[in-house]
Short mmCIF file of C-alpha atoms in Angstrom, two decimals:
data_model
loop_
_atom_site.label_atom_id
_atom_site.label_comp_id
_atom_site.label_asym_id
_atom_site.label_seq_id
_atom_site.Cartn_x
_atom_site.Cartn_y
_atom_site.Cartn_z
CA MET O 1 161.88 203.37 49.16
CA THR O 2 164.46 205.47 49.93
CA THR O 3 164.85 208.94 52.16
CA ALA O 4 167.20 211.69 51.03
CA ALA O 5 167.95 215.40 52.10
CA THR O 6 167.04 217.56 49.42
CA THR O 7 167.38 221.25 51.36
CA GLY O 8 168.68 224.12 48.84
CA PRO O 9 168.44 227.88 47.78
CA GLY O 10 165.82 226.94 45.14
CA ASP O 11 163.45 224.80 47.41
CA ASP O 12 159.84 225.64 47.08
CA ALA O 13 159.00 224.82 50.75
CA THR O 14 161.76 225.46 53.15
CA PRO O 15 162.08 228.98 53.09
CA ASP O 16 158.73 229.15 54.59
CA GLY O 17 158.73 226.03 56.22
CA LEU O 18 155.55 224.65 54.15
CA PHE O 19 156.83 221.31 53.89
CA ASP O 20 157.90 219.09 56.88
CA LEU O 21 158.02 216.23 54.47
CA VAL O 22 157.66 215.15 50.79
CA LEU O 23 156.83 211.89 49.31
CA ARG O 24 157.28 210.81 45.70
CA ALA O 25 155.42 207.98 44.33
CA ALA O 26 155.15 206.76 40.68
CA ARG O 27 151.72 205.01 41.76
CA ALA O 28 149.45 206.70 44.67
CA VAL O 29 145.71 205.69 45.16
CA LEU O 30 144.02 209.28 45.11
CA PRO O 31 140.35 209.97 45.21
CA GLU O 32 139.98 210.11 41.51
CA GLY O 33 141.99 207.03 40.93
CA GLU O 34 145.87 206.08 40.56
CA ARG O 35 148.11 208.94 39.65
CA ALA O 36 152.02 209.52 40.02
CA VAL O 37 152.55 212.54 42.42
CA GLU O 38 154.43 214.44 45.01
CA VAL O 39 152.73 214.61 48.43
CA GLY O 40 153.73 217.54 50.59
CA VAL O 41 153.15 217.33 54.42
CA SER O 42 152.78 220.15 56.80
CA GLY O 43 151.69 220.15 60.34
CA GLY O 44 150.45 216.37 60.10
CA ARG O 45 148.12 217.14 57.14
CA VAL O 46 148.72 216.84 53.44
CA ALA O 47 149.41 220.43 52.38
CA ALA O 48 150.01 219.59 48.75
CA VAL O 49 149.25 216.86 46.15
CA ALA O 50 151.21 217.45 42.56
CA PRO O 51 152.23 215.42 39.61
CA LEU O 52 155.24 213.30 40.11
CA GLY O 53 158.12 215.55 38.56
CA THR O 54 156.91 218.65 39.90
CA GLY O 55 159.67 219.38 42.62
CA LEU O 56 158.14 219.71 45.69
CA ARG O 57 161.18 219.94 48.29
CA CYS O 58 161.91 220.23 51.96
CA ALA O 59 164.44 218.76 54.36
CA GLU O 60 162.91 215.28 54.16
CA VAL O 61 161.98 213.65 50.83
CA VAL O 62 160.58 209.67 50.64
CA GLU O 63 160.95 208.39 47.37
CA LEU O 64 158.92 205.32 47.04
CA ALA O 65 160.44 202.01 45.35
CA ASP O 66 159.05 200.91 42.01
CA ASP O 67 157.37 198.15 43.11
CA GLU O 68 155.53 200.56 45.93
CA VAL O 69 152.35 202.49 45.91
CA LEU O 70 151.28 204.88 48.31
CA LEU O 71 147.74 204.47 50.03
CA PRO O 72 145.86 206.34 52.65
CA GLY O 73 145.65 205.03 55.92
CA LEU O 74 143.13 202.44 56.54
CA VAL O 75 140.19 203.04 58.89
CA ASP O 76 138.91 200.25 60.45
CA SER O 77 135.55 200.81 62.25
CA HIS O 78 134.67 197.54 63.73
CA VAL O 79 137.45 196.27 65.99
CA HIS O 80 137.21 194.64 69.46
CA VAL O 81 139.84 195.91 71.72
CA ASN O 82 138.72 194.34 75.00
CA GLU O 83 140.23 196.75 77.37
CA PRO O 84 139.67 197.02 80.21
CA GLY O 85 138.21 193.77 81.76
CA ARG O 86 139.28 191.13 79.09
CA THR O 87 142.93 192.96 77.99
CA GLU O 88 144.02 189.27 78.05
CA TRP O 89 142.00 188.76 75.13
CA GLU O 90 143.74 191.87 73.28
CA GLY O 91 144.38 195.30 74.40
CA PHE O 92 144.90 199.00 73.03
CA ALA O 93 148.60 198.58 72.62
CA SER O 94 148.86 195.21 71.09
CA ALA O 95 145.84 196.09 69.00
CA THR O 96 146.90 199.33 67.76
CA ARG O 97 150.55 197.94 67.10
CA ALA O 98 148.92 195.22 65.04
CA ALA O 99 146.97 197.98 63.09
CA ALA O 100 149.72 199.99 62.17
CA ALA O 101 151.72 196.63 60.88
CA GLY O 102 148.63 196.02 58.68
CA GLY O 103 148.46 199.53 57.34
CA VAL O 104 145.43 200.35 59.41
CA THR O 105 145.91 204.46 60.84
CA THR O 106 142.21 204.79 62.51
CA ILE O 107 140.46 202.25 64.60
CA VAL O 108 136.93 202.53 66.32
CA ASP O 109 136.47 200.28 68.95
CA MET O 110 133.33 198.44 70.00
CA PRO O 111 131.40 198.84 73.42
CA LEU O 112 132.06 195.14 74.17
CA ASN O 113 133.44 192.56 75.14
CA SER O 114 135.46 195.03 77.68
CA LEU O 115 134.30 195.43 81.31
CA PRO O 116 132.46 197.59 81.82
CA PRO O 117 131.02 197.82 78.52
CA THR O 118 130.79 201.28 76.74
CA THR O 119 127.18 201.96 77.62
CA THR O 120 127.13 204.85 79.90
CA VAL O 121 129.34 208.26 79.60
CA GLU O 122 131.23 206.96 83.01
CA HIS O 123 132.05 203.61 81.20
CA LEU O 124 133.68 205.35 78.28
CA ASP O 125 135.61 207.61 80.56
CA VAL O 126 137.06 204.32 81.66
CA LYS O 127 138.03 203.26 78.31
CA ARG O 128 139.62 206.52 77.53
CA GLU O 129 141.51 206.84 80.44
CA ARG O 130 143.10 203.05 79.84
CA ALA O 131 143.50 203.90 76.01
CA ALA O 132 145.47 206.96 76.66
CA GLY O 133 149.31 206.81 76.15
CA GLN O 134 148.77 203.24 74.95
CA ALA O 135 147.62 203.84 71.28
CA PHE O 136 149.99 203.66 68.30
CA VAL O 137 147.10 204.92 65.62
CA ASP O 138 144.26 207.05 66.50
CA VAL O 139 141.19 205.42 68.28
CA GLY O 140 137.62 206.61 68.47
CA PHE O 141 134.94 204.86 70.35
CA TRP O 142 131.21 203.19 69.80
CA GLY O 143 128.50 203.45 72.49
CA GLY O 144 126.61 200.46 73.04
CA ALA O 145 122.78 200.39 73.08
CA VAL O 146 121.15 197.68 75.52
CA PRO O 147 117.97 197.24 77.10
CA GLY O 148 117.34 200.20 79.54
CA ASN O 149 120.04 202.79 78.56
CA THR O 150 118.08 204.88 76.08
CA ALA O 151 118.87 208.08 78.24
CA ASP O 152 122.47 207.11 77.93
CA LEU O 153 122.37 207.49 74.17
CA ARG O 154 122.32 211.10 73.89
CA PRO O 155 124.88 211.69 76.76
CA LEU O 156 127.14 209.23 74.76
CA HIS O 157 126.75 210.99 71.78
CA ASP O 158 127.45 214.38 73.02
CA GLU O 159 130.66 213.08 74.57
CA GLY O 160 131.97 211.96 71.11
CA VAL O 161 131.19 208.25 70.30
CA PHE O 162 130.53 207.80 66.71
CA GLY O 163 127.56 205.88 67.02
CA PHE O 164 125.78 202.85 69.12
CA LYS O 165 126.16 199.34 68.65
CA CYS O 166 123.26 196.69 69.41
CA PHE O 167 122.53 193.02 69.10
CA LEU O 168 119.25 191.55 68.28
CA ALA O 169 120.14 188.38 69.40
CA ASP O 170 122.43 186.99 72.39
CA SER O 171 125.83 188.73 72.19
CA GLY O 172 127.89 185.92 73.90
CA VAL O 173 128.36 188.06 76.78
CA PRO O 174 125.97 188.82 79.78
CA GLU O 175 126.64 192.05 80.30
CA PHE O 176 125.69 193.59 77.06
CA ARG O 177 122.23 191.98 76.19
CA HIS O 178 120.32 192.21 73.29
CA LEU O 179 117.32 194.56 71.87
CA GLU O 180 113.96 193.32 71.32
CA ALA O 181 112.35 194.45 68.28
CA ASP O 182 110.27 197.19 70.16
CA GLU O 183 113.48 198.60 71.91
CA LEU O 184 115.41 198.84 68.77
CA ARG O 185 112.62 201.10 67.17
CA ALA O 186 112.50 203.23 70.52
CA ASP O 187 116.09 203.54 70.58
CA LEU O 188 116.14 204.61 66.85
CA ALA O 189 113.62 207.07 67.43
CA GLU O 190 115.81 208.61 70.02
CA LEU O 191 118.80 208.44 67.72
CA LYS O 192 116.80 210.12 65.23
CA THR O 193 116.27 213.26 67.25
CA PHE O 194 120.20 214.09 67.14
CA ASP O 195 120.95 211.92 63.98
CA GLY O 196 122.70 209.01 65.80
CA LEU O 197 123.83 206.15 63.90
CA MET O 198 122.69 202.49 64.98
CA ILE O 199 125.12 199.89 64.07
CA VAL O 200 123.13 196.44 64.25
CA HIS O 201 124.45 192.82 64.77
CA ALA O 202 121.41 191.46 62.88
CA GLU O 203 120.63 187.58 63.64
CA ASP O 204 117.26 186.60 64.71
CA PRO O 205 116.92 184.93 68.05
CA GLY O 206 113.91 183.17 66.87
CA ALA O 207 115.63 181.64 63.66
CA LEU O 208 118.47 180.87 65.73
CA SER O 209 116.79 179.04 68.40
CA GLY O 210 114.65 177.09 65.81
CA ALA O 211 117.81 175.96 63.82
CA PRO O 212 119.11 172.34 64.62
CA GLN O 213 122.05 172.38 67.62
CA ALA O 214 124.85 169.80 67.50
CA PRO O 215 127.83 170.25 69.24
CA GLY O 216 130.64 168.87 67.96
CA ARG O 217 133.80 169.14 65.63
CA ARG O 218 131.86 169.21 62.06
CA TYR O 219 131.40 172.72 60.84
CA SER O 220 128.52 171.85 58.84
CA ASP O 221 126.71 171.48 61.84
CA PHE O 222 127.83 174.85 63.08
CA LEU O 223 126.98 176.31 59.71
CA ALA O 224 123.50 175.03 60.05
CA SER O 225 123.01 176.45 63.78
CA ARG O 226 123.49 179.78 62.04
CA PRO O 227 121.17 179.64 59.05
CA ALA O 228 120.87 182.72 56.76
CA THR O 229 117.33 182.87 57.38
CA ALA O 230 118.75 184.41 60.61
CA GLU O 231 119.97 187.30 58.93
CA SER O 232 117.80 188.02 56.45
CA THR O 233 115.01 187.92 59.04
CA ALA O 234 116.91 190.46 61.40
CA ILE O 235 117.81 192.76 58.47
CA ALA O 236 114.46 192.97 57.48
CA ALA O 237 113.44 193.99 60.85
CA VAL O 238 115.99 196.74 60.84
CA VAL O 239 114.94 198.04 57.55
CA ASP O 240 111.20 198.37 58.95
CA ALA O 241 112.54 200.30 61.97
CA ALA O 242 114.92 202.43 60.11
CA ARG O 243 111.94 203.25 57.78
CA ALA O 244 109.39 203.92 60.76
CA THR O 245 111.82 206.03 62.39
CA GLY O 246 113.90 207.89 59.50
CA ALA O 247 117.28 206.83 61.69
CA ARG O 248 120.30 206.02 60.39
CA ALA O 249 121.33 201.92 60.50
CA HIS O 250 124.19 200.21 59.63
CA VAL O 251 124.23 196.36 59.04
CA LEU O 252 127.23 194.97 60.65
CA HIS O 253 129.37 192.17 59.25
CA LEU O 254 126.89 190.84 56.57
CA SER O 255 127.79 187.26 55.61
CA ASP O 256 124.28 186.08 54.10
CA ALA O 257 124.43 187.14 50.23
CA ASP O 258 120.59 186.50 49.79
CA SER O 259 119.93 189.80 51.84
CA LEU O 260 121.10 191.86 49.18
CA PRO O 261 118.26 192.63 47.30
CA LEU O 262 116.43 193.09 50.48
CA ILE O 263 119.18 195.71 51.05
CA ALA O 264 119.26 197.27 47.77
CA ALA O 265 115.38 197.80 47.76
CA ALA O 266 115.39 199.23 50.99
CA ARG O 267 117.85 202.04 49.81
CA ALA O 268 116.09 202.71 46.78
CA ASP O 269 113.05 203.48 48.76
CA GLY O 270 115.29 205.93 50.92
CA VAL O 271 115.84 203.97 54.03
CA ARG O 272 119.15 205.36 55.57
CA LEU O 273 120.87 201.91 55.76
CA THR O 274 124.62 201.15 55.09
CA VAL O 275 126.14 197.71 55.02
CA GLU O 276 129.55 196.17 55.58
CA THR O 277 131.42 192.83 55.23
CA CYS O 278 134.46 191.21 56.36
CA PRO O 279 137.77 189.68 54.56
CA HIS O 280 136.92 186.36 56.09
CA TYR O 281 133.58 186.52 54.57
CA LEU O 282 135.33 187.58 51.08
CA SER O 283 138.42 184.98 51.36
CA LEU O 284 137.45 181.91 53.13
CA ASP O 285 134.44 179.41 52.30
CA ALA O 286 132.47 176.71 54.14
CA ASP O 287 133.56 174.39 51.71
CA HIS O 288 137.12 174.50 53.01
CA VAL O 289 136.74 174.90 56.71
CA PRO O 290 138.51 171.59 58.30
CA ASP O 291 136.11 170.04 60.95
CA GLY O 292 137.58 171.16 64.63
CA ALA O 293 139.20 174.21 63.25
CA THR O 294 137.60 176.53 65.44
CA ALA O 295 139.75 179.38 64.52
CA TYR O 296 136.95 180.11 61.45
CA LYS O 297 134.15 180.19 64.15
CA CYS O 298 132.39 183.61 63.93
CA CYS O 299 128.73 185.07 63.95
CA PRO O 300 127.50 184.97 61.69
CA PRO O 301 129.14 182.18 60.26
CA ILE O 302 131.36 181.69 57.02
CA ARG O 303 129.15 180.65 54.29
CA GLU O 304 129.83 178.71 51.01
CA SER O 305 131.88 179.77 48.00
CA ALA O 306 129.03 180.59 45.99
CA ASN O 307 127.39 182.87 48.55
CA GLN O 308 131.07 184.64 48.77
CA ASP O 309 131.00 185.24 44.96
CA ARG O 310 127.72 186.98 45.63
CA LEU O 311 129.31 189.24 48.44
CA TRP O 312 132.07 190.48 45.97
CA GLN O 313 129.37 191.18 43.28
CA GLY O 314 127.48 193.19 46.14
CA LEU O 315 130.56 195.27 46.78
CA LEU O 316 131.31 195.83 43.06
CA ASP O 317 127.74 197.07 42.73
CA GLY O 318 127.80 199.13 45.54
CA VAL O 319 125.08 197.65 47.50
CA ILE O 320 128.03 196.65 50.44
CA ASP O 321 129.72 199.78 51.36
CA VAL O 322 132.58 199.03 53.49
CA VAL O 323 134.73 196.25 54.33
CA VAL O 324 136.05 196.14 57.98
CA THR O 325 137.85 193.04 59.80
CA ASP O 326 135.31 192.42 63.08
CA HIS O 327 138.71 191.51 64.91
CA SER O 328 136.99 189.71 67.74
CA PRO O 329 140.08 187.76 69.15
CA ALA O 330 140.44 185.60 72.55
CA THR O 331 142.59 183.54 74.47
CA ALA O 332 143.72 180.26 72.84
CA ASP O 333 141.71 178.29 75.15
CA LEU O 334 138.49 179.76 74.47
CA LYS O 335 139.19 179.69 70.83
CA GLU O 336 140.72 176.57 70.34
CA PRO O 337 139.30 173.96 72.75
CA VAL O 338 141.08 170.93 73.01
CA ASP O 339 138.05 168.85 71.49
CA GLY O 340 137.69 171.39 68.68
CA ASP O 341 134.07 171.73 69.77
CA PHE O 342 132.72 174.58 67.40
CA ALA O 343 129.85 175.05 70.00
CA ALA O 344 132.20 175.63 72.90
CA ALA O 345 134.66 177.78 70.99
CA TRP O 346 134.62 181.61 71.00
CA GLY O 347 133.13 183.18 67.90
CA GLY O 348 135.36 185.75 66.14
CA VAL O 349 138.23 185.94 63.85
CA ALA O 350 141.41 187.94 64.66
CA SER O 351 142.63 189.87 61.07
CA LEU O 352 143.46 193.30 62.22
CA GLN O 353 147.24 193.09 60.87
CA LEU O 354 146.25 191.21 58.05
CA GLY O 355 143.01 192.46 56.85
CA LEU O 356 144.30 194.44 53.79
CA ALA O 357 146.76 191.70 52.53
CA VAL O 358 143.77 189.04 52.61
CA VAL O 359 141.34 191.35 50.64
CA TRP O 360 143.73 192.40 48.31
CA THR O 361 145.09 189.00 47.82
CA GLU O 362 141.57 187.90 47.10
CA ALA O 363 140.56 191.07 44.96
CA ARG O 364 143.70 190.80 43.00
CA ARG O 365 142.93 187.03 41.92
CA ARG O 366 139.43 188.22 40.92
CA GLY O 367 140.82 191.42 38.81
CA VAL O 368 139.45 193.99 41.44
CA PRO O 369 142.06 196.82 41.32
CA LEU O 370 143.60 198.17 44.38
CA GLU O 371 141.73 201.60 44.41
CA ARG O 372 138.51 199.66 44.83
CA VAL O 373 140.07 197.84 47.67
CA VAL O 374 141.16 201.20 49.17
CA ARG O 375 137.95 202.76 48.77
CA TRP O 376 135.84 199.88 50.59
CA MET O 377 138.55 200.30 53.36
CA SER O 378 139.69 203.58 53.76
CA ALA O 379 137.32 206.28 52.67
CA GLY O 380 134.14 204.09 53.33
CA PRO O 381 134.54 203.58 56.71
CA ALA O 382 135.61 207.09 56.84
CA GLY O 383 132.83 208.51 55.68
CA LEU O 384 130.45 205.98 57.59
CA VAL O 385 131.74 207.34 61.07
CA GLY O 386 131.98 211.13 59.54
CA LEU O 387 135.88 211.55 60.07
CA GLU O 388 136.38 213.95 57.51
CA ARG O 389 140.20 214.11 57.72
CA LYS O 390 140.64 210.66 57.16
CA GLY O 391 140.35 208.09 54.15
CA ALA O 392 142.22 210.05 51.70
CA ILE O 393 145.20 211.49 50.09
CA ALA O 394 143.85 214.91 49.68
CA VAL O 395 144.71 218.65 50.60
CA GLY O 396 143.57 219.08 54.08
CA LYS O 397 143.46 215.77 55.20
CA ASP O 398 145.77 214.09 57.74
CA ALA O 399 148.91 212.86 56.39
CA ASP O 400 147.95 208.99 57.55
CA LEU O 401 149.77 207.24 54.73
CA VAL O 402 150.94 203.37 53.80
CA VAL O 403 153.77 202.57 51.39
CA PHE O 404 152.52 199.29 50.26
CA ALA O 405 153.99 196.78 47.81
CA PRO O 406 151.22 194.76 46.16
CA GLU O 407 153.09 192.32 44.82
CA ALA O 408 155.45 191.01 47.50
CA THR O 409 154.03 187.91 49.05
CA PHE O 410 154.50 186.22 52.62
CA VAL O 411 153.29 183.47 54.83
CA VAL O 412 151.03 184.19 57.69
CA GLU O 413 152.91 183.00 60.77
CA PRO O 414 150.85 183.85 63.86
CA ALA O 415 153.58 184.08 66.54
CA ARG O 416 154.92 186.92 64.32
CA LEU O 417 151.71 188.89 64.46
CA HIS O 418 151.20 191.78 67.05
CA HIS O 419 147.84 190.57 67.99
CA LYS O 420 148.03 189.57 71.88
CA ASN O 421 147.00 185.69 70.80
CA PRO O 422 148.47 183.95 68.10
CA VAL O 423 145.00 182.05 66.73
CA THR O 424 144.14 183.06 63.24
CA PRO O 425 142.66 180.82 60.30
CA TYR O 426 144.98 182.68 58.04
CA ALA O 427 147.84 180.72 59.80
CA GLY O 428 149.85 178.99 57.06
CA ARG O 429 148.40 180.77 54.14
CA ASP O 430 150.39 182.91 51.44
CA LEU O 431 149.19 186.57 50.87
CA THR O 432 149.95 189.14 48.79
CA GLY O 433 150.58 192.63 49.49
CA VAL O 434 153.13 193.65 52.35
CA VAL O 435 152.91 197.02 54.19
CA ARG O 436 156.50 198.28 54.42
CA ARG O 437 155.87 201.93 56.32
CA THR O 438 152.77 203.39 57.92
CA LEU O 439 152.81 207.22 58.63
CA LEU O 440 150.34 208.86 61.01
CA ARG O 441 150.13 212.27 60.52
CA GLY O 442 153.12 212.44 58.58
CA ALA O 443 155.44 210.77 61.29
CA GLU O 444 156.24 207.16 60.77
CA VAL O 445 154.72 204.77 63.40
CA THR O 446 157.51 203.49 65.72
CA ASP O 447 157.65 201.79 69.16
CA GLU O 448 156.60 205.06 70.64
CA PRO O 449 152.51 205.22 70.66
CA ALA O 450 151.95 208.44 69.12
CA GLY O 451 148.09 207.79 68.51
CA THR O 452 145.34 210.34 69.44
CA LEU O 453 141.98 209.59 70.98
CA LEU O 454 138.87 210.88 68.42
CA ARG O 455 135.67 212.34 69.15
CA ARG O 456 132.88 212.29 66.49
CA GLU O 457 133.43 215.57 64.49
CA GLY O 458 130.57 218.08 64.91
#
């Protein structure tokens, strides 16, 4: 990648200031597929996309190297920033810096595990006050749906949250309680009145309480404590409630491939249902989790390799819509207790900086093209949350761009990540795909935070 000044009397752009920046790439991932293009940027947005060789010119031209591909910035709609209240776990500065390093230019922050949780407008204001001036990428916010706050949902929607997160089982933190079946249906009915979106942690508390509980170091015991039936039972309840109310629902972090036929059938029946999965379910498997390796703990859990194959097929078939990280970090003492007890460890995988490389490494091995990965991780999440200006290299979109070297490799060194706590199950793994440069609205992300706080459009 090189940058050069190319002004002159014959310039197409400089006489009237049309372009602030031009990027030239032999490979760029556009909505219609890979193309060789020149991209003109003006006022922070894409102003032109032309075939390579057109000769768009301006004061600054970026020429991508032969081994680089121009991508739209990724959108990660499932990130736990944890600030305020548990900022020692993560924070807006560290999370958004990590996002930019991983090619993510927009995140949407979950309503927990911060204190207070984002369950009222007043709590949303606290979040925004803390995030202001710290964000290296653009940041939006989810609201929370908990018992007793149905009346807060519409005001939160009017204040610009992108939807509402709920749990159907214990969330792990006492201030964010889960919804019972009747509460889920009542909240979905409320969301239907303004076409709000409910995003659901779908595990059934009855199935979990009936599963064997065996604290200790064995991953097989932890896996048995979070059976696939807990997901399938809860997803069936979400489907029933969404069908009854006509509201939009989204299943978070799907790990159970057995639920795919149910999801496909519900959508064929007109139920307004979308689904996500995460990099750890697509790249890690229960057969290779060492005992005591609590960095791998997440809920729902990482399942067997055959299950992983079916999740990939669900993506390829379009049953799963998006791939997002569910970046859920914690301090090392909570995440990796000295005895390696899975029951005692915090459940969550930190991967915000690594998501693209993790998914691309596995996709490449499976023969899945880069453009499919980009669709799942950029256009898909942008569409899910209604960010029409994000998720693609196209005229009128924000010029959120990533220079990516898809064949370059690196070894994950936790201490070199921007995550606040250097704990990750990817430690020591060889990954393919290096982010060399990230641009937010046409400007390279630097050591000065320049992200904006987003509100739901419309």
